[in-house]
Tab-separated table of C-alpha atoms in Angstrom:
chain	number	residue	atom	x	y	z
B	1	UNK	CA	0.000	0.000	0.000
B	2	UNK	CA	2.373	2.705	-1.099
B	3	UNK	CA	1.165	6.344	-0.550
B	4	UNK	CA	-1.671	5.070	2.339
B	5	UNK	CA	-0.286	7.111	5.064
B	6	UNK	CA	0.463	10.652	5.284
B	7	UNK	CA	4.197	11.372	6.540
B	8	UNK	CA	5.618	15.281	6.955
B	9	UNK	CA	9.196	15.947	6.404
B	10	UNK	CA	12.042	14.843	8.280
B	11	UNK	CA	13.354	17.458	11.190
B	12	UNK	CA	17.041	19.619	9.278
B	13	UNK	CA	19.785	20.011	11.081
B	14	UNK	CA	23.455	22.484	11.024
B	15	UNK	CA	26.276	19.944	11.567
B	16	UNK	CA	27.983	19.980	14.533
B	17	UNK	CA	31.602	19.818	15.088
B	18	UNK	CA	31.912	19.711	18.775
B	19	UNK	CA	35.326	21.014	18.753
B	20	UNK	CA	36.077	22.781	22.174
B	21	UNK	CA	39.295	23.659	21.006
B	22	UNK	CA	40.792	24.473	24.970
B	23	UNK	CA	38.016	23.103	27.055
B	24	UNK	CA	38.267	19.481	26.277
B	25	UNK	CA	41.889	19.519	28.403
B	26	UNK	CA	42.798	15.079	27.813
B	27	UNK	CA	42.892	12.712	25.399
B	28	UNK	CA	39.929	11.028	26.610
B	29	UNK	CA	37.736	13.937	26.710
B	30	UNK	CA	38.754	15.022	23.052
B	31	UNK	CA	37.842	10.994	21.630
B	32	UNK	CA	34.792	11.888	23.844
B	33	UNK	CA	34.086	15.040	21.453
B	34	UNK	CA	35.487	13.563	17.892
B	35	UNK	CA	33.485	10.129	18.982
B	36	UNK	CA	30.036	12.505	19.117
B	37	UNK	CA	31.134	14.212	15.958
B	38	UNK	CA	31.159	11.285	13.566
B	39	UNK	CA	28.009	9.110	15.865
B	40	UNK	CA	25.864	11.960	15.209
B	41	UNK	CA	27.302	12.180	11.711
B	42	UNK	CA	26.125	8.529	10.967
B	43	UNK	CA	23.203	8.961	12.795
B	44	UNK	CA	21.513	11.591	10.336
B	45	UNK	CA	23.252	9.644	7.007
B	46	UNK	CA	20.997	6.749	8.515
B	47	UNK	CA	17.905	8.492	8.657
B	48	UNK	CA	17.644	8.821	4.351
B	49	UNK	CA	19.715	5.596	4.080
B	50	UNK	CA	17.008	3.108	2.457
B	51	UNK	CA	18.983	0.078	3.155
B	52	UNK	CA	18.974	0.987	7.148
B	53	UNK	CA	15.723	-1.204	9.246
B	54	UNK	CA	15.440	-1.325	12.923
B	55	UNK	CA	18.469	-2.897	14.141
B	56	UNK	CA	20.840	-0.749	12.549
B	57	UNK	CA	18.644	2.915	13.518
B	58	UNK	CA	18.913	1.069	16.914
B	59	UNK	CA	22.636	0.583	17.048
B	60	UNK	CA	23.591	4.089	15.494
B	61	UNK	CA	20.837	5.776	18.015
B	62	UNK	CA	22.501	3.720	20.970
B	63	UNK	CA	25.638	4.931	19.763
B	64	UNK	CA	25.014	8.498	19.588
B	65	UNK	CA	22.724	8.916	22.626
B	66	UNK	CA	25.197	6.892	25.224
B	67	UNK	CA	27.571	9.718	24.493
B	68	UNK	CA	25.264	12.769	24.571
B	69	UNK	CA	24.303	11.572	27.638
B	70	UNK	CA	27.520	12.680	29.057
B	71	UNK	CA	26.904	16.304	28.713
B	72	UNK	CA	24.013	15.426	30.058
B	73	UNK	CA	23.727	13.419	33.541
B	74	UNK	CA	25.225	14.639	36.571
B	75	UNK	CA	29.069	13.040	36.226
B	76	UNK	CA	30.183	14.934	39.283
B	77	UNK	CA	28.227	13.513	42.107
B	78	UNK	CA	26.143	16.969	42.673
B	79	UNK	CA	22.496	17.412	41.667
B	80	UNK	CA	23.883	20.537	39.891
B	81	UNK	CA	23.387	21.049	36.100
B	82	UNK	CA	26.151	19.013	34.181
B	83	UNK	CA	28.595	21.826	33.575
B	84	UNK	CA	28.832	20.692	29.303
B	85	UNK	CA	25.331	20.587	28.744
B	86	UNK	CA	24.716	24.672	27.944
B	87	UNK	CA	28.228	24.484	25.904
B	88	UNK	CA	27.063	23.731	22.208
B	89	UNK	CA	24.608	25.620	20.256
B	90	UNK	CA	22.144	23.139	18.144
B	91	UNK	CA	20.152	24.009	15.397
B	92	UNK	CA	17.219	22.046	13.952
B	93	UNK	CA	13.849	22.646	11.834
B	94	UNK	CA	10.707	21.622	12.236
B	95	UNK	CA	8.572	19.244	9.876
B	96	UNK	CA	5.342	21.871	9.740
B	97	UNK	CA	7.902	24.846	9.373
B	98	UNK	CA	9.551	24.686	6.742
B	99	UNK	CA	13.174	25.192	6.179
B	100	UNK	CA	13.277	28.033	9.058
B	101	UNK	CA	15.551	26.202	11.387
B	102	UNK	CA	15.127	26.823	15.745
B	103	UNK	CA	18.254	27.264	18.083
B	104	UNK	CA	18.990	26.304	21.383
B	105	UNK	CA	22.627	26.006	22.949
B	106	UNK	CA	21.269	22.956	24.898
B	107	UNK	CA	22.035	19.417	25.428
B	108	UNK	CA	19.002	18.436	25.624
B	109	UNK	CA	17.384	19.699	23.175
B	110	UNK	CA	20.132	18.114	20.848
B	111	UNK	CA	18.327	14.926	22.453
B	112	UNK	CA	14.865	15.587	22.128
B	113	UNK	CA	15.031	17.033	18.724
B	114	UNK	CA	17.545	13.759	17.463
B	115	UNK	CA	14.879	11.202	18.968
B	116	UNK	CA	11.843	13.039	17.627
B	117	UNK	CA	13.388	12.137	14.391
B	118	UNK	CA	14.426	8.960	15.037
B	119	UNK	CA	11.029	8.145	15.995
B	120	UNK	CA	9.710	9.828	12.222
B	121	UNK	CA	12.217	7.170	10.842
B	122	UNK	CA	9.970	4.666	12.615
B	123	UNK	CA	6.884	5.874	10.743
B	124	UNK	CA	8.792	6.514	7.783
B	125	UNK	CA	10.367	3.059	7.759
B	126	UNK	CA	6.935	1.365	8.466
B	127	UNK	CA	5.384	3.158	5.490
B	128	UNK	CA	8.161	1.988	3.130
B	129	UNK	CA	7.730	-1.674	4.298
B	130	UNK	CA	4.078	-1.422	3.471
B	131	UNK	CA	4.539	-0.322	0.281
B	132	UNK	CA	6.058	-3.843	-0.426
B	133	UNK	CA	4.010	-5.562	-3.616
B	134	UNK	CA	3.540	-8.378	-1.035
B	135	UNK	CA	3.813	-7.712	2.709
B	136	UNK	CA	4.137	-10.903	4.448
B	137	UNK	CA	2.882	-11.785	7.860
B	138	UNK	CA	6.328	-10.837	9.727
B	139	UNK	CA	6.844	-7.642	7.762
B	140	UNK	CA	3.142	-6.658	8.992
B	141	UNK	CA	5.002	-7.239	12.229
B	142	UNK	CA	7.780	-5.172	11.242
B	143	UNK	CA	5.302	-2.141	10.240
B	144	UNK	CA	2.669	-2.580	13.780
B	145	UNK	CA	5.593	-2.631	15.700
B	146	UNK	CA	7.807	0.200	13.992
B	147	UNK	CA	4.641	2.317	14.446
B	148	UNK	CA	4.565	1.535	18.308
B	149	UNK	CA	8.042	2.030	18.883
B	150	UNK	CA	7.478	5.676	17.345
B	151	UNK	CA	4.357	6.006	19.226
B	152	UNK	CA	6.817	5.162	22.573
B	153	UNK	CA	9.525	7.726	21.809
B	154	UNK	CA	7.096	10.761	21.085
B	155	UNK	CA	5.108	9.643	24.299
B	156	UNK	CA	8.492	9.575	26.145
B	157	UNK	CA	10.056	12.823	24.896
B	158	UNK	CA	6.394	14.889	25.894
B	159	UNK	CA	6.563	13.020	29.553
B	160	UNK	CA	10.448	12.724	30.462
B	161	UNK	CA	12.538	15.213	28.796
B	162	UNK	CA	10.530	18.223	26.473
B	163	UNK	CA	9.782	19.408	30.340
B	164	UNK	CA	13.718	19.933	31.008
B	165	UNK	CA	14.460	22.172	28.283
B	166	UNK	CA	15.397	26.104	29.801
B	167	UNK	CA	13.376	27.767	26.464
B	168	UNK	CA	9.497	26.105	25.642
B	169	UNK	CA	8.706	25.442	22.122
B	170	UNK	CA	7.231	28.083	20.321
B	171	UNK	CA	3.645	27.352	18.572
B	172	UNK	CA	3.905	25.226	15.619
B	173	UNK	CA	7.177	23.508	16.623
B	174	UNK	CA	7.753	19.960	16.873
B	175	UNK	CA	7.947	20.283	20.521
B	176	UNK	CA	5.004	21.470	21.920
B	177	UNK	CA	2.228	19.667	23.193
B	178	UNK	CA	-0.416	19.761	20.339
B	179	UNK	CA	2.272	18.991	17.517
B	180	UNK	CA	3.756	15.831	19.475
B	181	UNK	CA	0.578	14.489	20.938
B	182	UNK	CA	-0.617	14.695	17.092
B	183	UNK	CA	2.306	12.484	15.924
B	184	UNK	CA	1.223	9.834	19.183
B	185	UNK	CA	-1.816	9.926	18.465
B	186	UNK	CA	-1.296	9.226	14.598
B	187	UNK	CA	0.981	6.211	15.350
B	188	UNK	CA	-1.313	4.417	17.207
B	189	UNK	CA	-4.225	5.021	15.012
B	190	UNK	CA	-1.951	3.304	11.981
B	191	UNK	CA	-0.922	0.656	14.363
B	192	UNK	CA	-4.475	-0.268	14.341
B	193	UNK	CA	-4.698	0.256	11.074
B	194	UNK	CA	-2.414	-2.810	10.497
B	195	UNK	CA	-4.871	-4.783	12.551
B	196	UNK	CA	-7.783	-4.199	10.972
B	197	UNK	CA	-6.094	-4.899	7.391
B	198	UNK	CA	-5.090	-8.328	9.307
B	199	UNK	CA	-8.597	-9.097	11.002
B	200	UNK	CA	-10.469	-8.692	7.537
B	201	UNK	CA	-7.913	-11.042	5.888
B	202	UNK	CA	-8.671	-13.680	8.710
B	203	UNK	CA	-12.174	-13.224	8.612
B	204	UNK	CA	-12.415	-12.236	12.799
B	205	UNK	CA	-15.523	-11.906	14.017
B	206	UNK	CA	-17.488	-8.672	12.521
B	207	UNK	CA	-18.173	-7.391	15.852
B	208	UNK	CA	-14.251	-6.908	16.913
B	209	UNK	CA	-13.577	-5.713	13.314
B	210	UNK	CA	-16.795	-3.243	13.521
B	211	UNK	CA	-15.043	-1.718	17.403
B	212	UNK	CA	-11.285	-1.908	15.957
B	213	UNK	CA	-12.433	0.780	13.400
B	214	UNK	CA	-14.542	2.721	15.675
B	215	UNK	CA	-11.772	3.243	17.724
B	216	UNK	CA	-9.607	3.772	15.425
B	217	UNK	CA	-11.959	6.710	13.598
B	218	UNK	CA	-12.011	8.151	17.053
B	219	UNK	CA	-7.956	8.277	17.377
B	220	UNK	CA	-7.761	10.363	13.815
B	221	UNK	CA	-10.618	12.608	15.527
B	222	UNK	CA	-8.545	13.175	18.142
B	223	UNK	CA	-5.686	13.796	16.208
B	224	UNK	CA	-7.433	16.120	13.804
B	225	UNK	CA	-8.777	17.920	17.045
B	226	UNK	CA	-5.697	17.972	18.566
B	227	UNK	CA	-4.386	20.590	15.419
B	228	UNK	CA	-7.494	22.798	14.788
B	229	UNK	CA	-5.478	25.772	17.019
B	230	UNK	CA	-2.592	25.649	15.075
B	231	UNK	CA	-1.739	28.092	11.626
B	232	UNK	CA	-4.239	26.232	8.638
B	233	UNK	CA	-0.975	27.016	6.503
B	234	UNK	CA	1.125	24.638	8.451
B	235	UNK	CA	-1.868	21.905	9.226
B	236	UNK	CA	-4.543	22.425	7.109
B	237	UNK	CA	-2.966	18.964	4.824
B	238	UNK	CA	-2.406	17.144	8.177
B	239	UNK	CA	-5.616	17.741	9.386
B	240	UNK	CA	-7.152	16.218	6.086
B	241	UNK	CA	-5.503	13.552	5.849
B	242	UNK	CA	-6.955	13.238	9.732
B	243	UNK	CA	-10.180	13.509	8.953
B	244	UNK	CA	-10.325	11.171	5.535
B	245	UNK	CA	-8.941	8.579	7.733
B	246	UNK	CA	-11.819	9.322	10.339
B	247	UNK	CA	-14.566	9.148	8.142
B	248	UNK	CA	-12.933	5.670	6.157
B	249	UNK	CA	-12.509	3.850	9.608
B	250	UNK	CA	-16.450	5.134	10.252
B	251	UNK	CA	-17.449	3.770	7.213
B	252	UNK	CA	-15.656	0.164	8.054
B	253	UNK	CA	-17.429	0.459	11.688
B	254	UNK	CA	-20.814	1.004	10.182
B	255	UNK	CA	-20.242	-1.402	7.272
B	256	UNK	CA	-19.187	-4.239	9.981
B	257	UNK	CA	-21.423	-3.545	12.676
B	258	UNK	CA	-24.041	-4.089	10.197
B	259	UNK	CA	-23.096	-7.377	9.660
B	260	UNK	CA	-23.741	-8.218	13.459
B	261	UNK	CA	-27.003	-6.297	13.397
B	262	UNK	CA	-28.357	-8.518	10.312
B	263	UNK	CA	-26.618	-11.759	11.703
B	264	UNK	CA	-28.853	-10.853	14.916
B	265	UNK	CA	-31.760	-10.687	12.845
B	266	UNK	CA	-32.192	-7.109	13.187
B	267	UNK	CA	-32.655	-6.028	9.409
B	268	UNK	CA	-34.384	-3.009	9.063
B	269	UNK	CA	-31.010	-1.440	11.802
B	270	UNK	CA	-28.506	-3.782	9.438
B	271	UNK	CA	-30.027	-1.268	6.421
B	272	UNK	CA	-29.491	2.178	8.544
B	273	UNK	CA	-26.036	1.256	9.741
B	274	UNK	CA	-24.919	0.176	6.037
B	275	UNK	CA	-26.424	3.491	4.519
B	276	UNK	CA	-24.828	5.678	6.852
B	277	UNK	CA	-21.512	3.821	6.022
B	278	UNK	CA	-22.277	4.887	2.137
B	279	UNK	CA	-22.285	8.224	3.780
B	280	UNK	CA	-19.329	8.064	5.221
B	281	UNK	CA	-17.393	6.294	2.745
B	282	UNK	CA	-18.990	9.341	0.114
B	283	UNK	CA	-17.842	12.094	2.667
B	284	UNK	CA	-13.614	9.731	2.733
B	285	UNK	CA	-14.132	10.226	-1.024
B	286	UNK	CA	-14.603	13.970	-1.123
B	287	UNK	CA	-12.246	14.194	1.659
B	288	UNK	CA	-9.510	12.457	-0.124
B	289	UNK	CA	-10.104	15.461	-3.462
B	290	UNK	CA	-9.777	18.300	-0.650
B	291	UNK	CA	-6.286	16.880	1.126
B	292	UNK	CA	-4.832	16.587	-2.421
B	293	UNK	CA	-5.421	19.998	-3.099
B	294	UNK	CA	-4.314	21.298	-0.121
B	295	UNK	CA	-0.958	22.819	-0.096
B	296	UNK	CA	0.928	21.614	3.067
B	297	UNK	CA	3.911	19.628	4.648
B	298	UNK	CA	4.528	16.622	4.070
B	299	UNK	CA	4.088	13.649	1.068
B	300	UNK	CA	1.016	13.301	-0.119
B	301	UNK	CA	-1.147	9.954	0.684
B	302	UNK	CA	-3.536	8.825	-2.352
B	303	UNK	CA	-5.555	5.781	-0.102
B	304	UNK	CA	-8.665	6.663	-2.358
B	305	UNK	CA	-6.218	4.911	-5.301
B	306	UNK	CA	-5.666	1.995	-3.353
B	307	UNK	CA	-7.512	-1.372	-3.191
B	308	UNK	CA	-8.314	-1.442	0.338
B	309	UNK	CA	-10.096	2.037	-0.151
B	310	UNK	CA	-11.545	0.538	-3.011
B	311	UNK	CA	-13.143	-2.769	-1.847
B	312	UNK	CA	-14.906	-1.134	1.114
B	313	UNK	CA	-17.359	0.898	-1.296
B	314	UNK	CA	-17.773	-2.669	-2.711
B	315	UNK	CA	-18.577	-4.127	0.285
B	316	UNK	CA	-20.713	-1.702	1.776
B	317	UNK	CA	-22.776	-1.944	-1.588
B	318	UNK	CA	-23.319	-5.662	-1.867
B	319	UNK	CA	-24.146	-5.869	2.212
B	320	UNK	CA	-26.783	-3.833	1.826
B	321	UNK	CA	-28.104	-5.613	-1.020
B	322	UNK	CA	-28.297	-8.188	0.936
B	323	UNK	CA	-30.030	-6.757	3.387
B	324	UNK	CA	-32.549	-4.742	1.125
B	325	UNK	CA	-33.008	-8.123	-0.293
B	326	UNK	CA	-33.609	-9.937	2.570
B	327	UNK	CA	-35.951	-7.418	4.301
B	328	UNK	CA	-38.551	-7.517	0.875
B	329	UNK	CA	-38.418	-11.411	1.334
B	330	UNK	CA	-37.830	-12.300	5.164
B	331	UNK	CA	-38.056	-9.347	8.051
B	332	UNK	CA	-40.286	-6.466	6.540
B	333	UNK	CA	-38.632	-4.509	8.982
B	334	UNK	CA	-39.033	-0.289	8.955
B	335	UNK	CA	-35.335	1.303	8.234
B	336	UNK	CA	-35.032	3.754	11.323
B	337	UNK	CA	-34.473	7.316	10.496
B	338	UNK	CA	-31.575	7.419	12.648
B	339	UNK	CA	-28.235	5.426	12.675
B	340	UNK	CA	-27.253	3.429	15.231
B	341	UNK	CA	-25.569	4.736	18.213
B	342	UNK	CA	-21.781	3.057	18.054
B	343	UNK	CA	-20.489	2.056	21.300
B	344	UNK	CA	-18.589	-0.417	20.519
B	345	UNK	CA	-15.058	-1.021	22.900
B	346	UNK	CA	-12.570	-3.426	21.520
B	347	UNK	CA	-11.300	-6.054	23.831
B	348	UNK	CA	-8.317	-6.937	21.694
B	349	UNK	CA	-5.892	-5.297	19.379
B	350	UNK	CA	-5.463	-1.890	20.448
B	351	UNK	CA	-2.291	-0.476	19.887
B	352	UNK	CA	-0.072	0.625	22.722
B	353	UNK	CA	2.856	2.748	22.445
B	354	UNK	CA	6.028	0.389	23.203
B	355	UNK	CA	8.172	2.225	25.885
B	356	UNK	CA	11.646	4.068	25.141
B	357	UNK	CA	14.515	4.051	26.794
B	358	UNK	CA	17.405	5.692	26.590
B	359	UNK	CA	20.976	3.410	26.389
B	360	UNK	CA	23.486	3.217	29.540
B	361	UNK	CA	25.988	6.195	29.618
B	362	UNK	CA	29.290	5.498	27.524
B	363	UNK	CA	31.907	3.636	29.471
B	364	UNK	CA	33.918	6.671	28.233
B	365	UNK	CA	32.117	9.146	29.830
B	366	UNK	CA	33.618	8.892	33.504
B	367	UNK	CA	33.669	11.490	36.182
B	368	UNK	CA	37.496	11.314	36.052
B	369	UNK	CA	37.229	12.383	32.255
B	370	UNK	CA	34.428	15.020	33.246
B	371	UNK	CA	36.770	16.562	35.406
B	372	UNK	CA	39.568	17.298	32.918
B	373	UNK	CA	36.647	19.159	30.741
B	374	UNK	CA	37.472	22.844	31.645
B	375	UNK	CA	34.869	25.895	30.837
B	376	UNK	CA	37.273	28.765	31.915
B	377	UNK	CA	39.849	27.801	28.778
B	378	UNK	CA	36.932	28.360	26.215
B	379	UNK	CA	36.510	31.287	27.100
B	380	UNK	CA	38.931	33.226	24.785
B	381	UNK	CA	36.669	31.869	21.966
B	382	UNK	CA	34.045	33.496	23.051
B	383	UNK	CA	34.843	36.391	21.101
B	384	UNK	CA	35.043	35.142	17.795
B	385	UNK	CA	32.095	35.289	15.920
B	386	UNK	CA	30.719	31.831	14.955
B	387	UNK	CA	30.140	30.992	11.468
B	388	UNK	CA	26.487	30.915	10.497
B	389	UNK	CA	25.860	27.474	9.199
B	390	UNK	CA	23.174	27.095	6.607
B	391	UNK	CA	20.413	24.047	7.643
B	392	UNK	CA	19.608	22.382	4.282
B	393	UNK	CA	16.627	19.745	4.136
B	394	UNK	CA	16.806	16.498	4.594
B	395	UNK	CA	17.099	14.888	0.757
B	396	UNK	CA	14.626	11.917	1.528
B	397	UNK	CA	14.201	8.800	-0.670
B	398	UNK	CA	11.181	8.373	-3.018
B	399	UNK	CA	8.685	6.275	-2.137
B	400	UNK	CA	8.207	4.172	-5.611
B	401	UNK	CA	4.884	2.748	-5.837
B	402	UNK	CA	4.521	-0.861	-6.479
B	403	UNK	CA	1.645	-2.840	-7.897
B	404	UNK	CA	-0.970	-2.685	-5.205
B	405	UNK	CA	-2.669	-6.443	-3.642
B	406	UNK	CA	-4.949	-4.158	-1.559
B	407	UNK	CA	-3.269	-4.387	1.316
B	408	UNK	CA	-3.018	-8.799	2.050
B	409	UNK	CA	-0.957	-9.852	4.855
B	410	UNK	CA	-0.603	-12.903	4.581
């Protein structure tokens, strides 16, 4: 299913040299410094590298973020501020922003803004694998699970460490509360998304199917709800693709639960819930037109192109057939004016961010090391005049569109 899910742009960032020229006074504390130049360096070649999958983002992540950690952590023994963490000045965009990049001479926000990516890899790597022409039962895996493990690091970054940073996010960034519960909120929602595809190829029980996509309508409601205070120039796109997902997953939970209503013998409700999934599915439709004309961050998704778009009109059409059918022959039941209230909970196969933890603090990073890192001999720097480094974007890999099997994992 290439193109199903909407993904915005990978976070920019200046390169960093970390050279402290006086201030890193050993050996050990200059590998410390040339070791972080050329981690981070491989870290941000992996994020556009196509051949890179979970182990290796893991590795060069683990890598990176063992020795960041050391300007970081207390080293000292104090609960004072580590003394390196204020020393560097980072620079990053932000994927609803543009290429206007944010600064912040800040450890942490090195971290937070390096893992928010990281965790956009996730998604991005998740959408490439189900693009596949034939996604097989452990690559669905691969995709549930990559989505979960971004869900985990955006839900950790919000909770543990976006609170720590000296200067807030600004509105619109990647950092603030609406932006990042957005992205959570997303992953789960295509997590779910995974199920579903995998409970219709199964044939599971209409009723779980029927609640899966209720609740997963009501995640891309959230989401979309979650963004309607933010610019429309910066996520008026996101918010469509929101919202086409919404009324898609409504139209699978209407389409489904009649199923249960007509296998229950209750025909004339069967008819209302399938006609108000036409509705729904008509309203995806015309939602999918208005999110490729909007102008916004971001790829562009075309689901209304792909099968499994395609077979639920289908399917809502012949099931209520059926049931038109059988109510002239068997129930003579009257269609109610109303649709059925949904309140359908799912007892299985909701999608739960997987936790994320940062690695163990380098083995180089020791407080005798720490110690021979000295502040005062950086200080005749201070007057020269850093060199204003231009952020370019990211140049990310197309997403080539295969023949589509409407979406079978088998």
């Amino acid at each position: 299913m290439a193109h199903w899910f909407h993904r915005n742009p990978l976070k920019a960032t200046a390169p960093v040299s970390f050279n402290f020229y006086g201030v890193a006074g050993s050996p050990a504390a200059n590998k410390i410094c040339n070791d972080l130049r050329t981690t981070r360096a491989r870290l941000l070649e992996m994020f556009t590298d196509v051949t890179c999958n979970p182990e290796i983002m893991k590795s060069a992540t683990d890598a990176y973020f063992s020795l960041l950690q050391g300007f970081i952590l207390s080293l000292d023994g104090t609960t004072q501020e580590n003394k390196m963490r204020f020393i560097q000045n980072f620079k990053w965009t932000d994927t609803l922003q543009g290429n206007i990049p944010s600064a912040q001479q800040d450890a942490v926000f090195e971290l937070v803004s390096m893992a928010f990516n990281v965790a956009l890899w996730y998604t991005k790597f998740a959408s490439r694998l189900a693009g596949k022409e034939n996604v097989s039962e452990a690559e669905a895996k691969d995709v549930h699970r990559s989505l979960k493990v971004a869900a985990g690091i955006f839900k950790t970054l919000k909770e543990a460490h976006i609170p720590r940073l000296i200067t807030p996010a600004e509105k619109g960034q990647d950092l603030e509360p609406r932006a990042i519960d957005a992205y959570i909120i997303q992953c789960q929602a295509e997590a779910q998304e995974v199920t579903i595809a995998r409970a219709i190829e199964l044939k599971h029980n209409a009723t779980l199917i029927a609640a899966l996509a209720f609740e997963t309508a009501n995640f891309y409601q959230k989401a979309d709800h979650t963004l309607n205070t933010l610019e429309p120039e910066c996520s008026s796109k996101w918010r469509k693709y929101f919202q086409l997902k919404q009324h898609f997953y409504m139209a699978y939970a209407y389409c489904y639960h009649g199923q249960t209503l007509l296998a229950s013998d209750k025909c004339g409700e069967a008819i209302r819930s399938l006609q108000e999934a036409e509705k729904c599915y008509s309203r995806a439709e015309a939602l999918c037109k208005e999110y490729r004309q909007t102008k916004g961050p971001g790829t562009t998704a075309k689901p209304s192109e792909q099968l499994f778009f395609l077979k639920l009109g289908g399917l809502i059409k012949n099931t209520l057939d059926k049931c038109q059918r059988e109510n002239g022959f068997i129930y003579f039941h009257k269609v109610p004016a109303e649709p059925p209230q949904l309140e359908l909970k799912a007892s299985y196969g909701l999608a739960e961010p997987v936790p994320f933890e940062l690695p163990p603090l380098s083995e180089q990073c020791t407080a005798e090391v720490y110690a021979t890192f000295d502040l005062t001999k950086g200080a005749k720097n201070d007057k020269a005049k850093p060199k204003e480094v231009e952020v370019k974007p990211m140049k990310e890999p197309d997403l080539k569109p295969q023949k589509d099997t409407g979406c079978v994992l088998s």
